[in-house]
Tab-separated table of C-alpha atoms and ligand atoms in Angstrom:
chain	number	residue	atom	x	y	z
V	279	MET	CA	4.326	-155.920	-23.448
V	280	ASN	CA	6.002	-155.582	-19.924
V	281	LEU	CA	9.641	-154.286	-19.221
V	282	ASP	CA	11.006	-157.965	-19.392
V	283	ASP	CA	9.864	-157.978	-23.251
V	284	CYS	CA	11.459	-153.929	-23.690
V	285	ARG	CA	14.894	-155.547	-22.171
V	286	ARG	CA	14.673	-158.326	-24.729
V	287	LEU	CA	14.151	-156.143	-27.755
V	288	ASP	CA	17.047	-153.955	-26.631
V	289	ALA	CA	19.186	-157.194	-26.358
V	290	GLU	CA	18.315	-158.046	-29.909
V	291	ASP	CA	18.569	-154.197	-31.018
V	292	PRO	CA	21.161	-154.134	-34.211
V	293	LEU	CA	21.602	-150.414	-33.039
V	294	ALA	CA	21.973	-149.947	-29.476
V	295	ALA	CA	25.854	-149.628	-29.573
V	296	LEU	CA	25.111	-146.459	-31.659
V	297	ARG	CA	23.969	-145.007	-28.174
V	298	ALA	CA	27.272	-144.660	-27.037
V	299	GLN	CA	27.767	-141.518	-29.891
V	300	PHE	CA	25.776	-139.338	-27.371
V	301	HIS	CA	26.001	-137.510	-23.902
V	302	LEU	CA	22.622	-138.630	-22.623
V	303	PRO	CA	22.692	-137.129	-19.045
V	304	GLU	CA	21.755	-139.708	-15.830
V	305	GLY	CA	18.461	-139.594	-15.608
V	306	VAL	CA	17.028	-138.641	-18.155
V	307	ILE	CA	14.884	-140.286	-20.691
V	308	TYR	CA	14.833	-138.346	-23.990
V	309	LEU	CA	11.849	-137.747	-26.072
V	310	ASP	CA	12.645	-134.158	-27.678
V	311	GLY	CA	15.422	-135.208	-30.230
V	312	ASN	CA	12.713	-133.733	-32.706
V	313	SER	CA	13.368	-130.550	-31.016
V	314	LEU	CA	16.397	-130.147	-30.117
V	315	GLY	CA	19.472	-133.344	-30.997
V	316	VAL	CA	21.229	-134.568	-28.187
V	317	LEU	CA	24.869	-133.673	-28.278
V	318	PRO	CA	27.641	-135.917	-29.708
V	319	ARG	CA	30.119	-137.041	-27.705
V	320	ALA	CA	32.694	-136.293	-30.386
V	321	ALA	CA	31.163	-132.147	-30.386
V	322	PRO	CA	32.505	-130.815	-27.436
V	323	ALA	CA	36.801	-131.885	-28.168
V	324	ARG	CA	35.856	-131.371	-32.070
V	325	ILE	CA	34.607	-127.431	-31.729
V	326	ALA	CA	37.593	-127.347	-29.139
V	327	GLU	CA	39.756	-128.083	-32.388
V	328	VAL	CA	38.157	-126.050	-34.954
V	329	VAL	CA	38.682	-123.207	-32.432
V	330	ALA	CA	42.017	-123.338	-31.016
V	331	ARG	CA	44.027	-125.076	-33.685
V	332	GLU	CA	41.869	-124.323	-36.872
V	333	TRP	CA	40.898	-120.620	-35.962
V	334	GLY	CA	43.775	-119.641	-33.288
V	335	ASP	CA	46.944	-121.066	-34.830
V	336	GLY	CA	45.793	-121.395	-38.714
V	337	LEU	CA	43.945	-118.277	-38.653
V	338	ILE	CA	43.308	-116.776	-42.357
V	339	ARG	CA	45.028	-119.518	-43.587
V	340	SER	CA	42.463	-121.975	-42.654
V	341	TRP	CA	40.332	-121.143	-45.453
V	342	ASN	CA	42.103	-123.054	-47.292
V	343	THR	CA	44.298	-125.358	-45.566
V	344	ALA	CA	41.365	-126.654	-43.110
V	345	GLY	CA	39.010	-127.130	-45.589
V	346	TRP	CA	36.921	-124.010	-44.324
V	347	PHE	CA	35.871	-122.890	-47.473
V	348	ASP	CA	33.834	-125.784	-49.090
V	349	LEU	CA	32.392	-127.090	-45.557
V	350	PRO	CA	28.763	-126.324	-46.678
V	351	GLN	CA	29.075	-128.508	-49.771
V	352	ARG	CA	30.826	-130.834	-48.628
V	353	LEU	CA	28.840	-131.390	-45.161
V	354	GLY	CA	25.536	-131.401	-48.172
V	355	ASP	CA	27.319	-134.018	-49.695
V	356	LYS	CA	27.024	-136.154	-46.215
V	357	LEU	CA	23.613	-135.540	-45.948
V	358	ALA	CA	22.585	-136.166	-49.412
V	359	ARG	CA	23.086	-139.739	-48.746
V	360	LEU	CA	20.321	-139.248	-46.015
V	361	ILE	CA	17.267	-137.636	-47.726
V	362	GLY	CA	18.040	-139.689	-51.286
V	363	ALA	CA	20.076	-136.890	-53.083
V	364	ALA	CA	23.193	-137.042	-55.052
V	365	PRO	CA	26.761	-135.266	-53.996
V	366	GLY	CA	26.867	-131.623	-55.514
V	367	GLU	CA	22.732	-130.917	-54.854
V	368	VAL	CA	22.634	-130.238	-50.951
V	369	VAL	CA	24.551	-127.507	-49.444
V	370	CYS	CA	24.083	-126.863	-45.114
V	371	THR	CA	23.837	-123.210	-44.562
V	372	ASP	CA	21.509	-120.856	-42.689
V	373	SER	CA	18.382	-121.387	-41.194
V	374	THR	CA	15.587	-123.304	-42.153
V	375	SER	CA	13.263	-119.979	-42.186
V	376	ILE	CA	16.331	-118.187	-44.349
V	377	ASN	CA	16.459	-121.367	-46.925
V	378	LEU	CA	12.765	-121.425	-46.790
V	379	TYR	CA	12.806	-118.034	-48.156
V	380	LYS	CA	15.663	-118.723	-51.010
V	381	VAL	CA	13.795	-122.255	-52.257
V	382	LEU	CA	9.771	-120.376	-52.175
V	383	PHE	CA	11.673	-117.208	-54.345
V	384	ALA	CA	13.217	-119.388	-56.523
V	385	ALA	CA	10.209	-121.145	-57.019
V	386	LEU	CA	7.963	-118.306	-57.589
V	387	SER	CA	10.205	-116.958	-60.058
V	388	GLN	CA	10.495	-119.768	-62.287
V	389	VAL	CA	6.689	-120.035	-62.367
V	390	LEU	CA	6.396	-116.556	-63.312
V	391	GLN	CA	8.561	-117.151	-66.425
V	392	ALA	CA	6.762	-120.004	-67.593
V	393	SER	CA	3.133	-119.331	-66.652
V	394	PRO	CA	2.402	-115.882	-65.156
V	395	ALA	CA	-1.302	-116.513	-64.452
V	396	ARG	CA	-0.316	-119.246	-61.662
V	397	ARG	CA	-0.819	-116.912	-58.552
V	398	VAL	CA	-1.473	-119.512	-55.887
V	399	VAL	CA	0.611	-121.015	-52.850
V	400	LEU	CA	-0.928	-124.102	-51.585
V	401	SER	CA	-0.036	-125.369	-48.174
V	402	GLU	CA	-1.515	-126.529	-44.874
V	403	ARG	CA	-3.037	-124.704	-42.264
V	404	SER	CA	-1.191	-126.998	-39.804
V	405	ASN	CA	2.132	-126.105	-41.454
V	406	PHE	CA	4.578	-125.032	-39.372
V	407	PRO	CA	4.428	-121.288	-38.532
V	408	THR	CA	7.666	-120.046	-39.861
V	409	ASP	CA	6.673	-121.605	-42.981
V	410	LEU	CA	3.502	-119.965	-43.232
V	411	TYR	CA	4.987	-116.484	-42.275
V	412	ILE	CA	7.441	-116.730	-44.695
V	413	ALA	CA	4.851	-117.450	-47.526
V	414	GLU	CA	2.775	-114.721	-46.147
V	415	SER	CA	4.931	-112.010	-46.478
V	416	LEU	CA	6.779	-113.681	-50.017
V	417	CYS	CA	3.308	-113.689	-51.267
V	418	ARG	CA	2.325	-109.950	-50.436
V	419	GLU	CA	6.013	-109.119	-52.246
V	420	ARG	CA	5.295	-110.886	-55.103
V	421	GLY	CA	1.772	-110.609	-55.778
V	422	PHE	CA	0.333	-114.229	-55.081
V	423	THR	CA	-2.101	-115.681	-52.730
V	424	LEU	CA	-1.742	-118.163	-49.689
V	425	ARG	CA	-4.242	-120.673	-49.762
V	426	LEU	CA	-4.226	-122.868	-46.595
V	427	ILE	CA	-6.088	-126.251	-46.660
V	428	GLU	CA	-6.064	-129.138	-44.366
V	429	ALA	CA	-4.311	-132.446	-45.643
V	430	ASP	CA	-7.113	-134.396	-46.459
V	431	GLU	CA	-8.475	-131.472	-48.786
V	432	LEU	CA	-5.401	-132.280	-50.656
V	433	PRO	CA	-5.078	-133.977	-53.778
V	434	ALA	CA	-8.229	-132.179	-54.702
V	435	ALA	CA	-7.350	-128.516	-53.802
V	436	LEU	CA	-4.446	-128.980	-56.557
V	437	ASN	CA	-5.723	-126.560	-60.013
V	438	ASP	CA	-4.272	-124.653	-62.545
V	439	GLU	CA	-4.392	-121.639	-60.026
V	440	VAL	CA	-1.675	-123.093	-58.051
V	441	ALA	CA	2.000	-122.166	-58.297
V	442	VAL	CA	4.176	-123.988	-55.708
V	443	LEU	CA	2.403	-126.787	-53.471
V	444	MET	CA	4.561	-126.040	-50.189
V	445	LEU	CA	4.340	-128.550	-47.480
V	446	THR	CA	6.273	-130.133	-44.811
V	447	HIS	CA	6.857	-133.328	-45.270
V	448	VAL	CA	6.389	-134.917	-41.540
V	449	ASN	CA	3.615	-132.046	-39.638
V	450	TYR	CA	5.263	-131.073	-36.623
V	451	ARG	CA	2.338	-131.510	-34.353
V	452	THR	CA	0.739	-134.532	-35.514
V	453	GLY	CA	3.552	-136.303	-36.554
V	454	ALA	CA	1.571	-137.352	-39.560
V	455	MET	CA	3.623	-137.656	-42.948
V	456	HIS	CA	2.898	-136.857	-46.746
V	457	ASP	CA	3.257	-139.612	-49.322
V	458	MET	CA	6.144	-137.555	-51.306
V	459	LYS	CA	6.073	-139.334	-54.443
V	460	ALA	CA	2.349	-139.284	-55.162
V	461	VAL	CA	2.138	-135.899	-53.537
V	462	THR	CA	4.589	-134.357	-55.980
V	463	ALA	CA	3.087	-136.282	-59.322
V	464	ALA	CA	-0.098	-134.386	-58.191
V	465	ALA	CA	1.589	-131.452	-58.066
V	466	HIS	CA	2.929	-131.925	-61.472
V	467	ALA	CA	0.263	-133.374	-63.150
V	468	VAL	CA	-1.565	-129.747	-62.609
V	469	GLY	CA	1.640	-127.967	-63.414
V	470	ALA	CA	2.698	-126.716	-59.902
V	471	LEU	CA	6.309	-127.133	-58.356
V	472	THR	CA	7.007	-128.470	-55.180
V	473	VAL	CA	8.696	-127.325	-51.831
V	474	TRP	CA	9.068	-130.042	-49.516
V	475	ASP	CA	10.381	-129.284	-45.337
V	476	LEU	CA	12.425	-131.675	-44.231
V	477	ALA	CA	12.785	-130.447	-40.208
V	478	HIS	CA	11.278	-133.973	-39.073
V	479	SER	CA	12.235	-135.997	-42.096
V	480	ALA	CA	16.228	-136.013	-41.928
V	481	GLY	CA	17.490	-138.226	-40.388
V	482	ALA	CA	14.026	-139.540	-39.013
V	483	VAL	CA	12.239	-141.477	-41.742
V	484	PRO	CA	13.664	-142.614	-45.007
V	485	VAL	CA	13.418	-139.541	-47.329
V	486	ALA	CA	13.932	-139.891	-51.526
V	487	LEU	CA	13.969	-136.575	-53.095
V	488	ASN	CA	15.280	-137.361	-56.608
V	489	ASP	CA	12.955	-140.386	-56.953
V	490	SER	CA	10.147	-138.515	-55.761
V	491	GLN	CA	11.164	-135.870	-58.515
V	492	ALA	CA	10.594	-133.298	-56.068
V	493	ASP	CA	11.476	-129.556	-56.690
V	494	PHE	CA	13.289	-127.851	-54.111
V	495	ALA	CA	13.839	-129.020	-50.454
V	496	ILE	CA	15.034	-127.308	-47.059
V	497	GLY	CA	15.588	-128.667	-43.464
V	498	CYS	CA	16.780	-128.211	-40.649
V	499	GLY	CA	20.415	-129.204	-38.625
V	500	TYR	CA	19.223	-129.240	-34.820
V	501	LYS	CA	16.853	-131.547	-34.545
V	502	TYR	CA	17.585	-135.528	-35.942
V	503	LEU	CA	20.602	-134.303	-37.459
V	504	ASN	CA	21.786	-133.702	-33.746
V	505	GLY	CA	23.842	-130.385	-35.205
V	506	GLY	CA	23.013	-128.544	-31.894
V	507	PRO	CA	20.957	-125.497	-30.824
V	508	GLY	CA	20.181	-123.404	-34.154
V	509	ALA	CA	22.478	-125.244	-36.125
V	510	PRO	CA	23.267	-124.353	-39.879
V	511	ALA	CA	20.102	-125.843	-41.960
V	512	PHE	CA	20.407	-127.183	-45.445
V	513	ALA	CA	18.956	-126.780	-48.724
V	514	TRP	CA	18.075	-129.028	-52.068
V	515	VAL	CA	17.301	-128.288	-55.754
V	516	HIS	CA	16.602	-130.999	-58.401
V	517	THR	CA	19.387	-130.620	-60.919
V	518	ARG	CA	16.680	-129.630	-64.023
V	519	HIS	CA	16.306	-126.616	-62.239
V	520	ALA	CA	20.141	-125.937	-60.624
V	521	GLY	CA	21.183	-124.041	-63.948
V	522	GLN	CA	18.352	-121.565	-63.706
V	523	PHE	CA	16.766	-120.729	-60.669
V	524	MET	CA	17.179	-117.094	-58.959
V	525	GLN	CA	18.596	-116.966	-55.363
V	526	PRO	CA	16.828	-113.528	-53.631
V	527	LEU	CA	19.573	-113.285	-50.994
V	528	SER	CA	22.265	-112.781	-54.116
V	529	GLY	CA	25.082	-112.877	-51.634
V	530	TRP	CA	28.966	-112.791	-52.315
V	531	TRP	CA	29.320	-116.460	-50.922
V	532	GLY	CA	27.289	-117.390	-53.686
V	533	HIS	CA	28.741	-115.972	-56.608
V	534	ALA	CA	30.913	-118.036	-59.324
V	535	ALA	CA	33.877	-116.513	-58.439
V	536	PRO	CA	33.822	-114.584	-55.052
V	537	PHE	CA	37.454	-113.846	-54.843
V	538	GLU	CA	37.411	-111.982	-57.916
V	539	PHE	CA	35.404	-108.631	-56.112
V	540	THR	CA	33.613	-107.911	-59.510
V	541	PRO	CA	30.924	-105.377	-59.250
V	542	HIS	CA	27.895	-107.692	-60.177
V	543	TYR	CA	26.621	-110.545	-59.340
V	544	ARG	CA	27.176	-113.628	-61.443
V	545	PRO	CA	25.556	-116.906	-59.779
V	546	ALA	CA	27.967	-120.066	-58.971
V	547	PRO	CA	26.498	-123.056	-60.798
V	548	GLY	CA	24.631	-125.119	-59.209
V	549	VAL	CA	23.480	-125.064	-55.502
V	550	ALA	CA	26.396	-123.489	-54.555
V	551	ARG	CA	24.461	-120.434	-55.110
V	552	TYR	CA	22.320	-120.946	-52.323
V	553	LEU	CA	25.221	-119.576	-49.733
V	554	CYS	CA	24.493	-116.087	-49.102
V	555	GLY	CA	27.468	-114.576	-47.062
V	556	THR	CA	30.704	-115.902	-44.717
V	557	GLN	CA	29.553	-119.274	-43.135
V	558	PRO	CA	29.533	-120.250	-39.477
V	559	ILE	CA	32.423	-122.455	-39.599
V	560	ILE	CA	32.470	-123.310	-35.840
V	561	ALA	CA	28.475	-124.403	-35.849
V	562	LEU	CA	28.922	-126.047	-38.917
V	563	ALA	CA	31.725	-128.355	-37.316
V	564	ALA	CA	29.172	-128.813	-34.786
V	565	LEU	CA	26.752	-130.049	-37.427
V	566	GLU	CA	29.119	-132.650	-38.527
V	567	CYS	CA	29.726	-134.455	-35.742
V	568	GLY	CA	25.594	-134.742	-35.396
V	569	LEU	CA	25.633	-136.000	-39.379
V	570	ASP	CA	28.051	-138.603	-38.851
V	571	THR	CA	25.833	-140.173	-35.794
V	572	VAL	CA	23.582	-140.739	-38.179
V	573	LEU	CA	25.406	-141.812	-41.030
V	574	ALA	CA	27.180	-144.296	-38.202
V	575	ALA	CA	23.689	-145.880	-38.558
V	576	ALA	CA	24.769	-147.368	-42.342
V	577	ASP	CA	27.106	-149.326	-41.099
V	578	PHE	CA	24.181	-151.768	-39.815
V	579	ASP	CA	22.111	-151.544	-43.340
V	580	GLY	CA	24.741	-150.311	-45.850
V	581	GLU	CA	22.939	-151.989	-48.714
V	582	ARG	CA	19.641	-149.937	-47.914
V	583	GLY	CA	21.163	-146.512	-46.919
V	584	ALA	CA	21.520	-145.456	-43.249
V	585	MET	CA	17.516	-144.582	-43.031
V	586	ALA	CA	16.532	-147.733	-43.422
V	587	ALA	CA	17.633	-149.988	-40.027
V	588	LEU	CA	16.692	-146.578	-38.133
V	589	ARG	CA	13.182	-146.404	-39.917
V	590	GLN	CA	12.783	-150.060	-38.831
V	591	LYS	CA	13.749	-149.156	-35.295
V	592	SER	CA	11.887	-146.093	-35.032
V	593	LEU	CA	8.402	-147.722	-35.967
V	594	ALA	CA	8.976	-150.537	-33.357
V	595	LEU	CA	9.751	-148.028	-30.740
V	596	THR	CA	6.882	-145.689	-31.564
V	597	ASP	CA	4.461	-148.660	-31.895
V	598	ALA	CA	5.551	-149.969	-28.232
V	599	PHE	CA	5.337	-146.704	-26.873
V	600	ILE	CA	1.403	-146.421	-28.635
V	601	ALA	CA	0.615	-150.227	-27.300
V	602	LEU	CA	1.667	-149.336	-23.963
V	603	VAL	CA	0.079	-146.354	-23.303
V	604	GLU	CA	-3.086	-147.798	-24.787
V	605	GLN	CA	-2.395	-150.746	-22.443
V	606	ARG	CA	-1.481	-149.125	-19.221
V	607	LEU	CA	-3.819	-146.462	-19.694
V	608	PRO	CA	-7.128	-147.020	-21.183
V	609	GLY	CA	-9.359	-144.271	-22.295
V	610	ARG	CA	-7.134	-141.976	-20.938
V	611	PHE	CA	-5.863	-140.307	-23.949
V	612	GLN	CA	-6.054	-140.362	-27.486
V	613	LEU	CA	-3.489	-140.941	-30.449
V	614	VAL	CA	-3.297	-137.874	-32.699
V	615	THR	CA	-0.475	-139.225	-34.911
V	616	PRO	CA	-2.132	-141.376	-37.693
V	617	ARG	CA	-1.863	-145.402	-36.524
V	618	ASP	CA	-0.495	-146.575	-39.909
V	619	PRO	CA	3.371	-146.841	-40.084
V	620	ALA	CA	3.264	-145.513	-43.595
V	621	ARG	CA	1.575	-142.427	-42.972
V	622	ARG	CA	3.621	-141.127	-39.642
V	623	GLY	CA	7.099	-139.696	-38.591
V	624	SER	CA	9.205	-140.766	-35.887
V	625	GLN	CA	7.056	-138.868	-33.304
V	626	VAL	CA	4.129	-139.888	-31.305
V	627	CYS	CA	1.375	-137.356	-30.348
V	628	LEU	CA	-1.374	-137.582	-27.558
V	629	ALA	CA	-4.349	-135.637	-26.598
V	630	LEU	CA	-6.183	-136.252	-23.154
V	631	GLN	CA	-9.406	-138.553	-24.646
V	632	ASP	CA	-11.689	-136.040	-22.531
V	633	GLY	CA	-10.667	-133.008	-24.485
V	634	GLY	CA	-9.881	-131.373	-20.914
V	635	PRO	CA	-7.079	-129.056	-19.861
V	636	GLY	CA	-4.457	-130.677	-18.293
V	637	ALA	CA	-1.730	-131.105	-21.939
V	638	TYR	CA	0.419	-128.661	-20.739
V	639	ALA	CA	0.609	-130.040	-16.971
V	640	ILE	CA	1.500	-133.372	-17.674
V	641	VAL	CA	4.086	-132.543	-19.692
V	642	GLN	CA	5.677	-130.437	-17.038
V	643	ALA	CA	4.817	-133.014	-14.899
V	644	LEU	CA	6.892	-135.555	-16.945
V	645	ILE	CA	9.826	-132.972	-17.139
V	646	ALA	CA	10.273	-132.839	-13.628
V	647	ARG	CA	10.623	-136.617	-13.531
V	648	GLY	CA	13.409	-136.901	-16.492
V	649	VAL	CA	11.085	-137.775	-19.510
V	650	ILE	CA	11.512	-134.695	-21.364
V	651	GLY	CA	9.090	-134.435	-24.137
V	652	ASP	CA	7.293	-131.151	-24.958
V	653	PHE	CA	3.361	-129.531	-25.050
V	654	ARG	CA	1.811	-128.039	-28.476
V	655	ALA	CA	-1.069	-125.850	-28.044
V	656	GLY	CA	-3.898	-126.396	-29.557
V	657	ASP	CA	-6.841	-124.472	-31.862
V	658	SER	CA	-10.332	-124.472	-32.789
V	659	GLN	CA	-9.433	-127.758	-35.264
V	660	MET	CA	-6.746	-129.922	-33.116
V	661	PRO	CA	-6.712	-130.215	-29.575
V	662	ASP	CA	-3.587	-129.591	-26.735
V	663	ILE	CA	-1.007	-132.371	-27.638
V	664	LEU	CA	1.508	-133.771	-25.149
V	665	ARG	CA	4.479	-134.449	-28.331
V	666	PHE	CA	6.901	-137.382	-27.977
V	667	GLY	CA	10.049	-137.410	-30.551
V	668	PHE	CA	11.758	-141.017	-30.636
V	669	THR	CA	15.222	-140.897	-31.633
V	670	PRO	CA	16.311	-144.514	-32.467
V	671	LEU	CA	19.804	-143.839	-32.519
V	672	TYR	CA	19.549	-143.469	-28.952
V	673	LEU	CA	16.734	-144.472	-27.551
V	674	GLY	CA	15.612	-148.052	-26.670
V	675	PHE	CA	12.935	-150.065	-25.573
V	676	GLU	CA	13.911	-149.768	-21.973
V	677	ASP	CA	13.187	-146.150	-22.041
V	678	VAL	CA	9.894	-146.188	-23.935
V	679	TRP	CA	8.936	-148.603	-20.576
V	680	GLY	CA	10.024	-145.988	-18.354
V	681	ALA	CA	8.355	-143.150	-20.079
V	682	VAL	CA	4.920	-144.791	-19.736
V	683	GLU	CA	6.016	-145.747	-16.118
V	684	HIS	CA	6.156	-142.171	-15.368
V	685	LEU	CA	3.250	-140.831	-17.307
V	686	VAL	CA	0.935	-143.847	-15.415
V	687	GLN	CA	1.849	-142.200	-12.186
V	688	VAL	CA	1.691	-138.552	-13.158
V	689	MET	CA	-1.973	-139.837	-14.286
V	690	GLU	CA	-2.951	-142.380	-11.064
V	691	THR	CA	-1.871	-139.897	-8.942
V	692	ASP	CA	-2.742	-136.514	-10.405
V	693	GLU	CA	0.725	-135.408	-10.131
V	694	TRP	CA	-0.105	-132.739	-12.647
V	695	LYS	CA	-2.581	-130.729	-10.777
V	696	ARG	CA	0.083	-129.116	-8.690
V	697	PRO	CA	0.546	-125.537	-8.992
V	698	GLU	CA	4.047	-125.588	-9.988
V	699	PHE	CA	3.271	-127.907	-13.403
V	700	ASN	CA	0.459	-125.366	-14.308
V	701	GLN	CA	2.986	-122.211	-14.749
V	702	LYS	CA	3.395	-121.422	-18.226
V	703	LEU	CA	7.070	-121.046	-19.490
V	704	ALA	CA	8.197	-118.879	-22.349
V	705	VAL	CA	9.598	-122.146	-24.143
V	706	THR	CA	7.306	-125.062	-24.276
S	918	LIG	C1	12.018	-126.767	-37.039
S	918	LIG	C2	10.975	-126.064	-37.535
S	918	LIG	C3	11.237	-124.875	-38.698
S	918	LIG	C4	12.645	-124.028	-37.631
S	918	LIG	O1	12.973	-123.017	-38.350
S	918	LIG	P1	13.951	-122.078	-38.020
S	918	LIG	O2	14.521	-121.301	-39.080
S	918	LIG	O3	15.089	-123.011	-37.008
S	918	LIG	O4	13.944	-121.593	-36.365
S	918	LIG	C5	10.822	-124.696	-39.260
S	918	LIG	N1	9.798	-125.271	-40.164
S	918	LIG	C6	9.615	-126.707	-39.796
S	918	LIG	C7	8.479	-127.597	-40.285
S	918	LIG	C8	10.186	-127.195	-38.219
S	918	LIG	O5	9.873	-127.897	-37.776
């Protein structure tokens, strides 16, 4: 594969026009949309409008007149199309961490009622830390044990002690993807409920929550959904639980009739009870701009849904990146992400072949050249990782070529060994 091949693939790419939806700074190849998505061009004007007209002129009237009140549900309905859910099943609200607390609490309450002997929450040791920390404290509070395993110990680790299987669909570090339908079926077969974190899935890979018969799900608004830094996250629950589940953060916004101001809590029917307090309207407005950038892909593959066309391009981009790294830097890197397309998300992770230090400095040297990926530290199980996210909405094949070209130069000149690339910054 060479530069001409990449240019030809771009010229043939039906999704290429979607890039115009974004503000991409000159000279940057952005491979970190799995950490913070790019600014949609529509967002600044929309945010300004919400501030000046809806807040400034409309004032409190805008809760009714500008559609503020049901914004979490309206955005949830838009997002539902991207994750295999139905309208009325999703709300956009709070952060991923907070939503995880709510759904895990709800799942545990449900199990405690139905089969109180089950006392284990099962998850992966390599799950994202906030997921493990939230689960740890909830388990401590509610008398459960958090049991951590490696992905390949599933489904053998599922047994009748397990109350809840809590997994992140696409691993944040390796990019490895679980088969949601098969894993959910295995959990249900032993009587456990499932909680899925879609932080690296929503807007990145096709997700089929209802078809998978999943129980609870949450996910992130600022990664592949381009909702902006700290954007509201989302929560979903299967309709079979929707009328029953207990939401521990029982604020007035999740009450059946918040403006009756009654002294006792009565949960709203369905997913609206996931809401806690007054919602961040400006942030939700920005998130809507991000959601619309992903939904725009549906126009290219309406029948199969927005995600089918994006997935096809995402796999082509990641395939091209892997092929170019192996072709141009043979023996220098090992592929940490599964090679099998069915088992990977929309990112590619590399580790140095020799296992030596340098991953952090190589990422810093690339960033200095405008190729923005990130670094994730290894541990006893896993080497240090160079992580590259590929967002098909705004990346093309020439970007892939450019990123690998810079990586080749950084490696061949030993540029990464410079001292300025070897000082750790607060946010990696
Ligand atoms: C990014 C990410 C989060 C982020 O949680 P916040 O509450 O937004 O900080 C949580 N879980 C996973 C798996 C993630 O990838």
